[in-house]
Coordinates of C-alpha atoms (C1' of nucleotides) in Angstrom, one line a residue:
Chain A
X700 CA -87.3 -72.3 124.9
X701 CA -87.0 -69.3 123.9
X702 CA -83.9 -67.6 125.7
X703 CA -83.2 -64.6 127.2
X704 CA -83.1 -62.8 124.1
X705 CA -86.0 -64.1 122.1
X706 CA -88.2 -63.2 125.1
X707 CA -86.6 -60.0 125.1
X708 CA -87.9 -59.4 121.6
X709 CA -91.4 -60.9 122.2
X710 CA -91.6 -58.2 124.6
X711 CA -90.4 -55.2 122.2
X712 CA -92.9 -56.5 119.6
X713 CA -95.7 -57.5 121.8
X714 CA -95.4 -54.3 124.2
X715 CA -96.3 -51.7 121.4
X716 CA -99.0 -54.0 120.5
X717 CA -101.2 -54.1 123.9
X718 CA -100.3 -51.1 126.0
X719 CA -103.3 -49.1 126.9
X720 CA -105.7 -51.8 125.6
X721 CA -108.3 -52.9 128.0
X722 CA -108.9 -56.9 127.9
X723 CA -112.6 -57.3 127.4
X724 CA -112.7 -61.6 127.8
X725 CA -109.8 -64.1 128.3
X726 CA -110.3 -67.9 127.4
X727 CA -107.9 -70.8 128.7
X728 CA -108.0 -73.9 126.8
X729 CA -105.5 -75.5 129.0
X730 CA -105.8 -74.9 132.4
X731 CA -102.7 -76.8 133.5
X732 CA -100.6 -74.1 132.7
X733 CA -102.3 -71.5 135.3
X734 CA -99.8 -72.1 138.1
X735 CA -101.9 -69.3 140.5
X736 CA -105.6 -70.1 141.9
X737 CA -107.5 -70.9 138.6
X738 CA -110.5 -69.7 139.7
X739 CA -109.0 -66.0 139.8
X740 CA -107.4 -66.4 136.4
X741 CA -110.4 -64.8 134.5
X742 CA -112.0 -62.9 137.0
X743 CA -109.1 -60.4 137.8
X744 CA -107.4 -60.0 134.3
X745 CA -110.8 -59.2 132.8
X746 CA -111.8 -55.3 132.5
X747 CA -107.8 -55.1 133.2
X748 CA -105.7 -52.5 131.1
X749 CA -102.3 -53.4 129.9
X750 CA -99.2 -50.9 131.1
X751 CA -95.7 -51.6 130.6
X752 CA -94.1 -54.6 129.8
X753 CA -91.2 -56.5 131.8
X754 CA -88.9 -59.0 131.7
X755 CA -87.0 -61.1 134.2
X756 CA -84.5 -63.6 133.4
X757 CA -86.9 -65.5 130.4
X758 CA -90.0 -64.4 132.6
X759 CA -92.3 -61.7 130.8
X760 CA -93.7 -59.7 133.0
X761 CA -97.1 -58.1 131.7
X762 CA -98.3 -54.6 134.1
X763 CA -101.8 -53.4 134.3
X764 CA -103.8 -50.7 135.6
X765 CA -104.0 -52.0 138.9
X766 CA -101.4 -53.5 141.0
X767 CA -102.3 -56.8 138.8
X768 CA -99.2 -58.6 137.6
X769 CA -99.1 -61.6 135.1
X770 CA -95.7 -63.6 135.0
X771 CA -95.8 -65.9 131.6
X772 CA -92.7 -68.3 131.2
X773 CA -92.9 -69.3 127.1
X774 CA -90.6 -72.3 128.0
X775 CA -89.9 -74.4 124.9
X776 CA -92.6 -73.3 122.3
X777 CA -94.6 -70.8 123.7
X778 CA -95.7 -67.8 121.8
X779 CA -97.8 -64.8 121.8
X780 CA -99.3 -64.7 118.0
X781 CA -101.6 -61.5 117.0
X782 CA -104.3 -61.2 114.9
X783 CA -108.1 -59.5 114.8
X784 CA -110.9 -60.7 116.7
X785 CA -112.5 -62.1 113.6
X786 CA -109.8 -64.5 113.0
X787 CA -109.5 -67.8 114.0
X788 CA -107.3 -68.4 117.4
X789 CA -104.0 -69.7 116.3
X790 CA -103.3 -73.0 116.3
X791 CA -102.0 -73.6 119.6
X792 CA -104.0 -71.3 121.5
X793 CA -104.1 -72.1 125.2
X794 CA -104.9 -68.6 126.4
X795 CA -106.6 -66.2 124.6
X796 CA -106.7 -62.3 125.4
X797 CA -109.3 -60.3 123.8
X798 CA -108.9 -56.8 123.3
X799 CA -111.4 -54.1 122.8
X800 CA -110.0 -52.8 120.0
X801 CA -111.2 -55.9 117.8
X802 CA -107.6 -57.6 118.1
X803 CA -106.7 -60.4 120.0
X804 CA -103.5 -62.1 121.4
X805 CA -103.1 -65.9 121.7
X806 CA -101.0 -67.4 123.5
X807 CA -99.8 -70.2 121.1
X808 CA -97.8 -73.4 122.8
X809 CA -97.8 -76.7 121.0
X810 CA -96.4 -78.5 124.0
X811 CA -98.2 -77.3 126.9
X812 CA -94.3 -76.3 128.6
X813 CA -95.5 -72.5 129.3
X814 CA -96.7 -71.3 132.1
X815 CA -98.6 -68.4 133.5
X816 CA -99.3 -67.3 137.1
X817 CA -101.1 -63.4 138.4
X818 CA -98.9 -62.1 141.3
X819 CA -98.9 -58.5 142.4
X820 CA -96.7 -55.6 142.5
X821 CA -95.6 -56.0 145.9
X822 CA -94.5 -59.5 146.2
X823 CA -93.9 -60.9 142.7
X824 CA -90.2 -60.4 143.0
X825 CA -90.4 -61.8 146.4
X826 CA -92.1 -65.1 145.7
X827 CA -91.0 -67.8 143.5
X828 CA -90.5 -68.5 140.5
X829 CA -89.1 -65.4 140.6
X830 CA -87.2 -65.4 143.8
X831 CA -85.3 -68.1 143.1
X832 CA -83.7 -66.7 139.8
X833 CA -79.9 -65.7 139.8
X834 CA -78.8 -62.2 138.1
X835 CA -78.6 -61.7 134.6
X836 CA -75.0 -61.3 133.0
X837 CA -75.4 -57.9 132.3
X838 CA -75.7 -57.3 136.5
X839 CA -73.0 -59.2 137.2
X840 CA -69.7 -56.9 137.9
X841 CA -67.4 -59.3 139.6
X842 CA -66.6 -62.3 138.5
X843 CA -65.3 -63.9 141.6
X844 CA -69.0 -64.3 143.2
X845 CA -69.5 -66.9 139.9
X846 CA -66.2 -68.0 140.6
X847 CA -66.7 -68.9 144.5
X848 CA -70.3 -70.8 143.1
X849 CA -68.8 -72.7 140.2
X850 CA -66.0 -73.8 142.7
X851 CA -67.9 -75.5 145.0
X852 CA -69.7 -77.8 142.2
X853 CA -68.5 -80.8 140.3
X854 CA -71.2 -80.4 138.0
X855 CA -69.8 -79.4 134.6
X856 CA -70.2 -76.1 133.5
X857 CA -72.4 -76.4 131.1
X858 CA -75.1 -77.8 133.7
X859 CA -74.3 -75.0 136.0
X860 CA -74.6 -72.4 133.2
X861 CA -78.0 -73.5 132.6
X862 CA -79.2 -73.2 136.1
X863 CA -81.2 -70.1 136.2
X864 CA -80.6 -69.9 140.1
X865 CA -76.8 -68.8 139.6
X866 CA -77.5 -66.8 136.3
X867 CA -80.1 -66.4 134.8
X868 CA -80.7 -65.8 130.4
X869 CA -78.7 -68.5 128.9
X870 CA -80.4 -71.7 127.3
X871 CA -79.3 -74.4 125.5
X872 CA -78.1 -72.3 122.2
X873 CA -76.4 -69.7 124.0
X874 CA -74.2 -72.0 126.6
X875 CA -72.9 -73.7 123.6
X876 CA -72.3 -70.0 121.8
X877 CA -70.5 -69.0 125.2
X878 CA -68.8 -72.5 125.8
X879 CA -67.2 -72.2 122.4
X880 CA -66.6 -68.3 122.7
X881 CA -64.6 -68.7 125.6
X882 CA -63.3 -72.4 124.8
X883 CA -64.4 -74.3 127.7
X884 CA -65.3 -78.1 127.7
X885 CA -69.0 -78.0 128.1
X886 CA -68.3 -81.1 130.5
X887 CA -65.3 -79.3 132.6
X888 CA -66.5 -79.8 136.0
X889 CA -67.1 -76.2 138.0
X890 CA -64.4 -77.0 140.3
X891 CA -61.8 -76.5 137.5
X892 CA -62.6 -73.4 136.6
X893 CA -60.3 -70.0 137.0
X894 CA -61.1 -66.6 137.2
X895 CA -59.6 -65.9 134.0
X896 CA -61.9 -68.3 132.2
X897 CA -65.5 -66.8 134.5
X898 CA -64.4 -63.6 133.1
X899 CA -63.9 -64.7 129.7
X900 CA -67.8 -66.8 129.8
X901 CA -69.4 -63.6 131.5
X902 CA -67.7 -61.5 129.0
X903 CA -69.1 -63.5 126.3
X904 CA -72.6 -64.0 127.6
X905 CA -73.1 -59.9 127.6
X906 CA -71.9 -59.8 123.9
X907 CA -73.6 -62.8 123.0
X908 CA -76.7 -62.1 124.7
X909 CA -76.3 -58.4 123.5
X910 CA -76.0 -59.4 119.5
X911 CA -78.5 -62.0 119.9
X912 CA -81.2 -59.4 121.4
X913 CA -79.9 -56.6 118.3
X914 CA -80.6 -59.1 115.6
X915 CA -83.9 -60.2 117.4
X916 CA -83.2 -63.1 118.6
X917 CA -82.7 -66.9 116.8
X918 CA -85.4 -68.2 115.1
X919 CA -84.9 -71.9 114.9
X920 CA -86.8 -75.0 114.4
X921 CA -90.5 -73.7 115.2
X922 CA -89.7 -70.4 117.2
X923 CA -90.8 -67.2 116.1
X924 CA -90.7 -64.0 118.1
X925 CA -94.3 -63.4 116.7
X926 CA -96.4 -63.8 113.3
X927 CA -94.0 -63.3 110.3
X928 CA -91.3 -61.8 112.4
X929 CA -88.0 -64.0 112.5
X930 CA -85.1 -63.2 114.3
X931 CA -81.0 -62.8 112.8
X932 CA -79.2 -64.5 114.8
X933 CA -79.0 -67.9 114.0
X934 CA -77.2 -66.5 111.3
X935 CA -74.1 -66.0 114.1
X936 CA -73.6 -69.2 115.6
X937 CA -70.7 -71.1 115.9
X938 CA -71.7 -74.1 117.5
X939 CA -75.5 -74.2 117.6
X940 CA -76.5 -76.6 115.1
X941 CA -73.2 -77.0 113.6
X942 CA -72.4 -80.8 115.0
X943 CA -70.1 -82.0 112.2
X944 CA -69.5 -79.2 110.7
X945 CA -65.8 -77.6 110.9
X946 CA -65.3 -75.7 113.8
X947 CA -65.2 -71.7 112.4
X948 CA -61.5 -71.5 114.2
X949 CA -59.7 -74.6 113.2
X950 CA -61.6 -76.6 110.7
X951 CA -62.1 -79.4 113.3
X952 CA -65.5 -81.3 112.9
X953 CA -67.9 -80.2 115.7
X954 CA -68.8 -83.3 118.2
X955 CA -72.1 -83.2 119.7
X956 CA -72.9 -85.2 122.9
X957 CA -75.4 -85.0 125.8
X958 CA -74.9 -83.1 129.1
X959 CA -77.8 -83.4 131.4
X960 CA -79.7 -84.8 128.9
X961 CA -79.6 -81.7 126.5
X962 CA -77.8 -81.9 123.1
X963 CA -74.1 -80.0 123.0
X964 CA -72.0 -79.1 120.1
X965 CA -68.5 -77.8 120.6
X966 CA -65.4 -77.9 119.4
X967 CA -63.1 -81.0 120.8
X968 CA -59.6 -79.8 119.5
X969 CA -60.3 -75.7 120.8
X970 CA -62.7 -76.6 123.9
X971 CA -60.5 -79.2 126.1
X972 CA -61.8 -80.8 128.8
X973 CA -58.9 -80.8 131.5
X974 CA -60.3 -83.0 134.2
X975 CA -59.4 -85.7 131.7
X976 CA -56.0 -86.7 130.4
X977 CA -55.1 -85.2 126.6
X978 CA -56.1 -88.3 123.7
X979 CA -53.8 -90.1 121.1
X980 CA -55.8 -91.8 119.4
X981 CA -54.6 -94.6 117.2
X982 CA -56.5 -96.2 114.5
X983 CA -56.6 -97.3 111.2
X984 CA -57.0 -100.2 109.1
X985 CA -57.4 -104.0 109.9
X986 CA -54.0 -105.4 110.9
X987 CA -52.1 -102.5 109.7
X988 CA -49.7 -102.3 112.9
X989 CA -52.0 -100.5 115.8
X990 CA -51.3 -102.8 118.5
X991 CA -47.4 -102.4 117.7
X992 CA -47.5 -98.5 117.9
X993 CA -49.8 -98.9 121.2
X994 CA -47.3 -101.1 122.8
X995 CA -44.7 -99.0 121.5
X996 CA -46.3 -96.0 123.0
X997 CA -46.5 -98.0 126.3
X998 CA -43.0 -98.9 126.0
X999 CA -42.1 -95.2 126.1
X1000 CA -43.7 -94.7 129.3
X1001 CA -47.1 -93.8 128.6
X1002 CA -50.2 -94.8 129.7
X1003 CA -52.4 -96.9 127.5
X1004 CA -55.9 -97.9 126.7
X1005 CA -56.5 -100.6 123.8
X1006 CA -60.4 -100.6 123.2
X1007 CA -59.8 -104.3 121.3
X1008 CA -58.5 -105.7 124.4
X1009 CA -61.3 -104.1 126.4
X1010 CA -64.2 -106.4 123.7
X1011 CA -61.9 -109.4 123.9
X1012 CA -62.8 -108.9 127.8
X1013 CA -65.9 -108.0 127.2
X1014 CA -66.6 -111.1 125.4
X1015 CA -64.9 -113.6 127.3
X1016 CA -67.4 -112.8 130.3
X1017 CA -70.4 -115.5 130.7
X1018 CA -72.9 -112.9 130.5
X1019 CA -72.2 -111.6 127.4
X1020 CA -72.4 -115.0 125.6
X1021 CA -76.3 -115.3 126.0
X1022 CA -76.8 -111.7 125.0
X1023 CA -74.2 -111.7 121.8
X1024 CA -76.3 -115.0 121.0
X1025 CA -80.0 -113.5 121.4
X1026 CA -78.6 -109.6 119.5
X1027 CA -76.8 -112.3 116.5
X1028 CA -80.3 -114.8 116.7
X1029 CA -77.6 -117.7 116.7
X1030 CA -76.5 -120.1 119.7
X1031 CA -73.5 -120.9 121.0
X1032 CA -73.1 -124.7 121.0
X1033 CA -70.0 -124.8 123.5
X1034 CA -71.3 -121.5 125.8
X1035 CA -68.5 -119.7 124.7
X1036 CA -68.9 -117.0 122.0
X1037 CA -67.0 -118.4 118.8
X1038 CA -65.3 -115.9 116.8
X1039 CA -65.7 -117.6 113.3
X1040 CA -68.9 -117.7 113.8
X1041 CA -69.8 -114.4 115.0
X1042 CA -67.6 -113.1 111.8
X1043 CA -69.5 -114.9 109.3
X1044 CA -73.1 -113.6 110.6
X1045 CA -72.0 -110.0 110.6
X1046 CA -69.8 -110.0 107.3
X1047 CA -73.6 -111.8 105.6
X1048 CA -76.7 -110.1 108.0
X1049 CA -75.6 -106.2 108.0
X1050 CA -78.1 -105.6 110.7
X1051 CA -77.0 -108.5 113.0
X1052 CA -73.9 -106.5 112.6
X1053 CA -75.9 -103.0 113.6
X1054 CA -77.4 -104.8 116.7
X1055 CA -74.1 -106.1 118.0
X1056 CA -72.4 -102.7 117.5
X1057 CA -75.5 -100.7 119.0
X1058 CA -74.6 -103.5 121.9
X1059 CA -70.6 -103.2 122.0
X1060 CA -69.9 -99.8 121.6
X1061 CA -71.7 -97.7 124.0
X1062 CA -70.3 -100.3 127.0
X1063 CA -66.7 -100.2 125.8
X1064 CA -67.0 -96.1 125.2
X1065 CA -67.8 -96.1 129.2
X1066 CA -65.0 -98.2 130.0
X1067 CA -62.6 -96.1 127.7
X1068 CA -64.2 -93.1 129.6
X1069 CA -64.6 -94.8 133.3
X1070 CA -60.2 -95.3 132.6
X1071 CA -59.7 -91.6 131.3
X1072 CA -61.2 -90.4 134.5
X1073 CA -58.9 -92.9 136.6
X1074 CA -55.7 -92.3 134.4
X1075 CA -53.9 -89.0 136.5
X1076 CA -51.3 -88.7 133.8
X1077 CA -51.6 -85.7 131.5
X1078 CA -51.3 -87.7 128.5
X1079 CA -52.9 -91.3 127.1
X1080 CA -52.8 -93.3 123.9
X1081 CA -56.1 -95.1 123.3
X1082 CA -56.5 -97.7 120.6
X1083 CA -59.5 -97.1 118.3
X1084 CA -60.0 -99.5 115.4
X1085 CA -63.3 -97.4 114.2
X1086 CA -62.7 -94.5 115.7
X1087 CA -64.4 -92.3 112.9
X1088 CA -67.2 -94.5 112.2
X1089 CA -68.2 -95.2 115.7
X1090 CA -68.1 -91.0 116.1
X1091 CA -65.4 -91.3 118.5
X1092 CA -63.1 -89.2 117.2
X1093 CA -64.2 -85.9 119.0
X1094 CA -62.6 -87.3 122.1
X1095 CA -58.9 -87.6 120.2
X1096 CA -56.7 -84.5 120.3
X1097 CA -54.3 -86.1 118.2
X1098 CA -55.0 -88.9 115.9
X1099 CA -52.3 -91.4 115.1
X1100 CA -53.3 -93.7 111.6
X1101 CA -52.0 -96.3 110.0
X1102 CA -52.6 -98.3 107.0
X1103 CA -51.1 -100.5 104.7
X1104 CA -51.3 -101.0 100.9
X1105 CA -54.0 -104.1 100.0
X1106 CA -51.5 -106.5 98.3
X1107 CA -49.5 -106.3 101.7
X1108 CA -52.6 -106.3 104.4
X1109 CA -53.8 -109.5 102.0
X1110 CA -50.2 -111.1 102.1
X1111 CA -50.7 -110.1 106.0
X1112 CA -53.9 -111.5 106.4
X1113 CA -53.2 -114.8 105.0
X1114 CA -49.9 -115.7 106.9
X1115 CA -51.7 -114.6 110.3
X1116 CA -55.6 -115.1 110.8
X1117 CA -57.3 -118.9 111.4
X1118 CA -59.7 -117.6 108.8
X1119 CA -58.3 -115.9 106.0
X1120 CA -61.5 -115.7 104.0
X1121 CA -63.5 -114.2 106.3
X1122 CA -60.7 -112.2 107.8
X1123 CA -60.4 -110.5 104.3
X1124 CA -64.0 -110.2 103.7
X1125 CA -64.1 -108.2 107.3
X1126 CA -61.2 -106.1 105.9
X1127 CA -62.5 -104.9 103.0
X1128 CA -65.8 -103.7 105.1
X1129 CA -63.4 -101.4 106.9
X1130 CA -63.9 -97.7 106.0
X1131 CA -60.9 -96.5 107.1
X1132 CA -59.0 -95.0 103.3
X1133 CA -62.2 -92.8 103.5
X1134 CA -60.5 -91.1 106.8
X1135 CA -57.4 -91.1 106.2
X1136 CA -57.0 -87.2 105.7
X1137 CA -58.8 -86.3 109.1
X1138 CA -55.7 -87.9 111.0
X1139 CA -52.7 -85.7 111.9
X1140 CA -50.8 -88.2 111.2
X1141 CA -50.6 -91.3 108.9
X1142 CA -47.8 -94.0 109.0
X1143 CA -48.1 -96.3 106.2
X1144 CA -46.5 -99.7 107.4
X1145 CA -45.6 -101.2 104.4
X1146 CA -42.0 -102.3 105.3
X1147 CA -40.1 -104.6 108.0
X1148 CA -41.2 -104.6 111.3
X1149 CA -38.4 -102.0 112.0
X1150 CA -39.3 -99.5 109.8
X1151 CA -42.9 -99.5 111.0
X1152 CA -41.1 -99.1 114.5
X1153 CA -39.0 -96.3 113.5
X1154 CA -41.6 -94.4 111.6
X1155 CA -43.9 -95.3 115.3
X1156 CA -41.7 -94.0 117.6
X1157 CA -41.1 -90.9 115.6
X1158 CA -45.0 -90.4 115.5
X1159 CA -45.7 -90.8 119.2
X1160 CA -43.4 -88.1 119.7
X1161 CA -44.3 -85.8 117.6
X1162 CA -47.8 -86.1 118.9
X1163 CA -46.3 -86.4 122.5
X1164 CA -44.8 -82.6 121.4
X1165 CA -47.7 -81.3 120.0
X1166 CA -50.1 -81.9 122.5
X1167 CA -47.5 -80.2 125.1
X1168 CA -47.7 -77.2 123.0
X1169 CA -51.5 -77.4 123.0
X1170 CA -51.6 -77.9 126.9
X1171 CA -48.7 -74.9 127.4
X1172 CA -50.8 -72.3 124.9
X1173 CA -54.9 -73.1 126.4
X1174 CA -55.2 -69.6 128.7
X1175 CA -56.5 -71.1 131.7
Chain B
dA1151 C1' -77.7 -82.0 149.9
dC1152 C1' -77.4 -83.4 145.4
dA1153 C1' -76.8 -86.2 141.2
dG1154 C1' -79.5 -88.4 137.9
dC1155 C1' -83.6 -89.6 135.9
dT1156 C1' -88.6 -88.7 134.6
dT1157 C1' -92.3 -85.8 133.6
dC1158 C1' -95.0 -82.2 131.3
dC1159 C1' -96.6 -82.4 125.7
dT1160 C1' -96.6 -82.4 120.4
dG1161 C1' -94.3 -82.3 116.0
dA1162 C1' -90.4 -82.8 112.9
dT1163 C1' -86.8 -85.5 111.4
dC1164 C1' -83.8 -89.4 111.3
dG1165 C1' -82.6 -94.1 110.3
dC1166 C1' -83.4 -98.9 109.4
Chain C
dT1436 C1' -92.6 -95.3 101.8
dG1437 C1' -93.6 -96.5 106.3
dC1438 C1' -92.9 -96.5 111.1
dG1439 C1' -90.7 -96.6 115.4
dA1440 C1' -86.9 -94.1 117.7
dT1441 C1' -85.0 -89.8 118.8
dC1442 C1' -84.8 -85.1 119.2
dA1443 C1' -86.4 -80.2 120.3
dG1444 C1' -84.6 -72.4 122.6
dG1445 C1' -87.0 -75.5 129.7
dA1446 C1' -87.4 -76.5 134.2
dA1447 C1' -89.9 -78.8 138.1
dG1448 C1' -90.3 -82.9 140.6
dC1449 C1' -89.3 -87.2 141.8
dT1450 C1' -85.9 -91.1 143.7
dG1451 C1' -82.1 -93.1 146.1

DNA sequence: ACAGCTTCCTGATCGC
DNA sequence: TGCGATCAGGAAGCTG
């Protein structure tokens, strides 16, 4: 919807507009969105002046002559849109207010989301929706109340940020403002949270919500605070619509991913989630040495996840033999998947390909995540072949490549694989030279099997020593 | 009690 | 270029 402070600045604009002006005739076009007895809707707002304007949480309040009050909740597209009574309704209109100064105001909502509901003085504030809505930020003095709250949840943050119950103002644009503000995982789960880091999000959300209401709001996508009026803000936001773009602090590409369904950019290398162990990823190119450094890194001590093993498992099961046969449009003769032949449809029928990974990776990117959860050691290193192209990369706090030059991989390739052919034909489809300068560090294995060792072990400490560092400076 | 999914709608944009 | 899939400033209402 509009948030807290675009419904702020519907009511600066809109206030002005209506006060003192007596509604001579009100239509409804949709009466779904009357949540109060319909049959009164009309009756007791016509004849009915307009006072002062309100608002509560994202609730406008509208105040009349009488002890009348009209809640309106503008939800994801609603708007009030102005104009004279001579003029066609806008196109939207669901409720129209007509005033008897020859203007009119529509109530303009593509999606039918708003809602409106006639209360009264007395009891509005006593009677939902409105007596279920938490404080604003800006009432909130001590942080330890939100503290105790988030404390008793395992919901991540981000869900409990949005539930107007506990604190009401912030949407979907401003969590993520306030998330990356105050560098929190949108995902950390409420029970991790400190009071150091419930002051740092309530001290955002005033300034946030505080700039956001000075610049009028963020006009994106279809909102506008009224006809012709946009808002500043968008022009401020660090995460908002910025998935993929580098992160305004430390260059890092912006991940987005879902959290209760809603979309959520942050930053993965400055907003660590810390229920989950810190990431070295390892990828690179095809046969370049990645299993060695992952065994290497497991050799050392540390825990390990290799996502190749994980589809080698993956397709061994009986299950997946049917459905890797119906997404390829091929048959197994011997009920077993057969690799050559699985290579040589997806290296000729690019979408066969598309369908398989559509199929593979979401189900192995669970099991990477299902082990993350389970691994209670503050550090893993997960095996990645297409790390970048399958977008997993925002879950990596180091990254670990490796490549070799083509004569050698060929050389490789030949001496190793059942089918060299095909083997180099899947090799050449591999993206992974176009990466190779978002990794923090890249071993080039074109030597023995010692000097790729060597140049391994000094790697997986060096990320082993950054990451402490990263861990020992995140303010908790 | 509560986590997770669906529903209320329509329009713009993305991706094969 | 067309056409289905997905996404969009929100929150209530289901189900298990």
């Amino acid at each position: 919807m509009p948030e807290l402070p675009e419904v702020e600045t519907v009511r600066r604009l809109l206030e002005p507009r209506i006060i003192n002006k007596t509604i001579s005739l009100v239509r409804v076009n949709y009466w779904r969105m009357i949540q109060s007895k319909k049959e009164e809707f009309i009756p007791r707002l016509t004849g009915r002046t307009f006072k002062k304007m309100d608002r509560v949480g994202k609730f406008l309040i509208f105040t009349f002559d009488t002890d009348l009050i009209l809640i309106s909740h503008l939800r994801m597209e609603g708007k009030y849109i102005d104009g004279r009574l001579d003029e066609p309704d806008s196109r939207y209109a669901r409720v129209v207010f007509e005033l008897n100064d020859g203007t009119k105001i529509c109530y303009d909502d593509s999606r039918c989301f708003g809602t409106m509901q006639l209360s009264n003085r007395a009891t509005y504030l006593k009677e939902p929706p409105l007596s279920n809505i938490g404080p604003e930020p800006f009432n909130i003095d001590d942080p330890r109340r939100l503290l105790t709250i988030f404390n008793k949840s395992s919901r991540p943050i981000k869900e409990l940020l949005l539930d107007q119950t506990i604190m009401t103002g912030l949407g979907n644009i401003y969590v993520d403002e306030v998330l990356f503000l105050a560098k929190i995982h949108p995902e950390l789960p409420g029970n991790y949270l400190t009071l150091n880091e419930v002051k740092r999000l309530l001290v955002n959300s005033n300034e946030v919500l505080a700039k956001a209401i000075a610049a009028g709001g963020s006009t994106i996508r279809t909102y506008h605070a009224a006809k012709g009026v946009d808002g500043r803000f968008q022009q401020q936001l660090f995460a908002y619509n910025r998935a993929g773009k580098p992160c305004l602090r430390c260059q890092t590409p912006l991940a987005k991913i879902k959290v209760k369904g809603r979309g959520s950019t942050f930053c993965p290398r400055c907003q660590i989630n810390r229920s989950l162990p810190l990431v070295v990823a390892i990828t690179g190119a095809m046969h370049a040495g990645k299993s060695t450094i992952l065994r290497l890194a497991s050799e050392a001590g540390y825990p390990t996840i290799s996502s190749d093993a994980m589809v080698k498992q993956l397709y061994a099961q009986p299950a997946s033999v049917t459905k890797v046969a119906q997404l390829l449009h091929t048959t197994f003769p011997d009920n077993r998947i057969d690799s050559k032949q699985v290579l040589d449809i997806i290296l000729t029928d690019p979408p066969a390909k598309k369908r398989l990974e559509k199929w593979v990776h979401p189900i192995i990117k669970a099991q990477v995540l299902q082990r993350l959860k389970e691994i209670k050691a503050p550090l893993v290193f997960v095996e990645v072949p297409l790390l970048f192209d399958a977008k997993w990369d925002y879950l990596a706090h180091y990254i670990i490549g490796v490549t070799t030059s083509y004569d050698i991989q060929t050389k490789r390739i030949k001496e190793n694989f059942a089918y060299p052919e095909l083997a180099l034909k899947l090799a050449a489809t591999n993206q992974f030279a176009v990466y190779q300068n978002r990794v923090d560090e890249l071993i080039v294995n074109d030597g023995t099997q010692k000097e790729l060792q060597t140049m391994a072990e000094k790697a997986i400490n060096h990320a082993v020593n950054t990451l402490i560092k990263t861990a020992e400076s995140a303010n908790f």
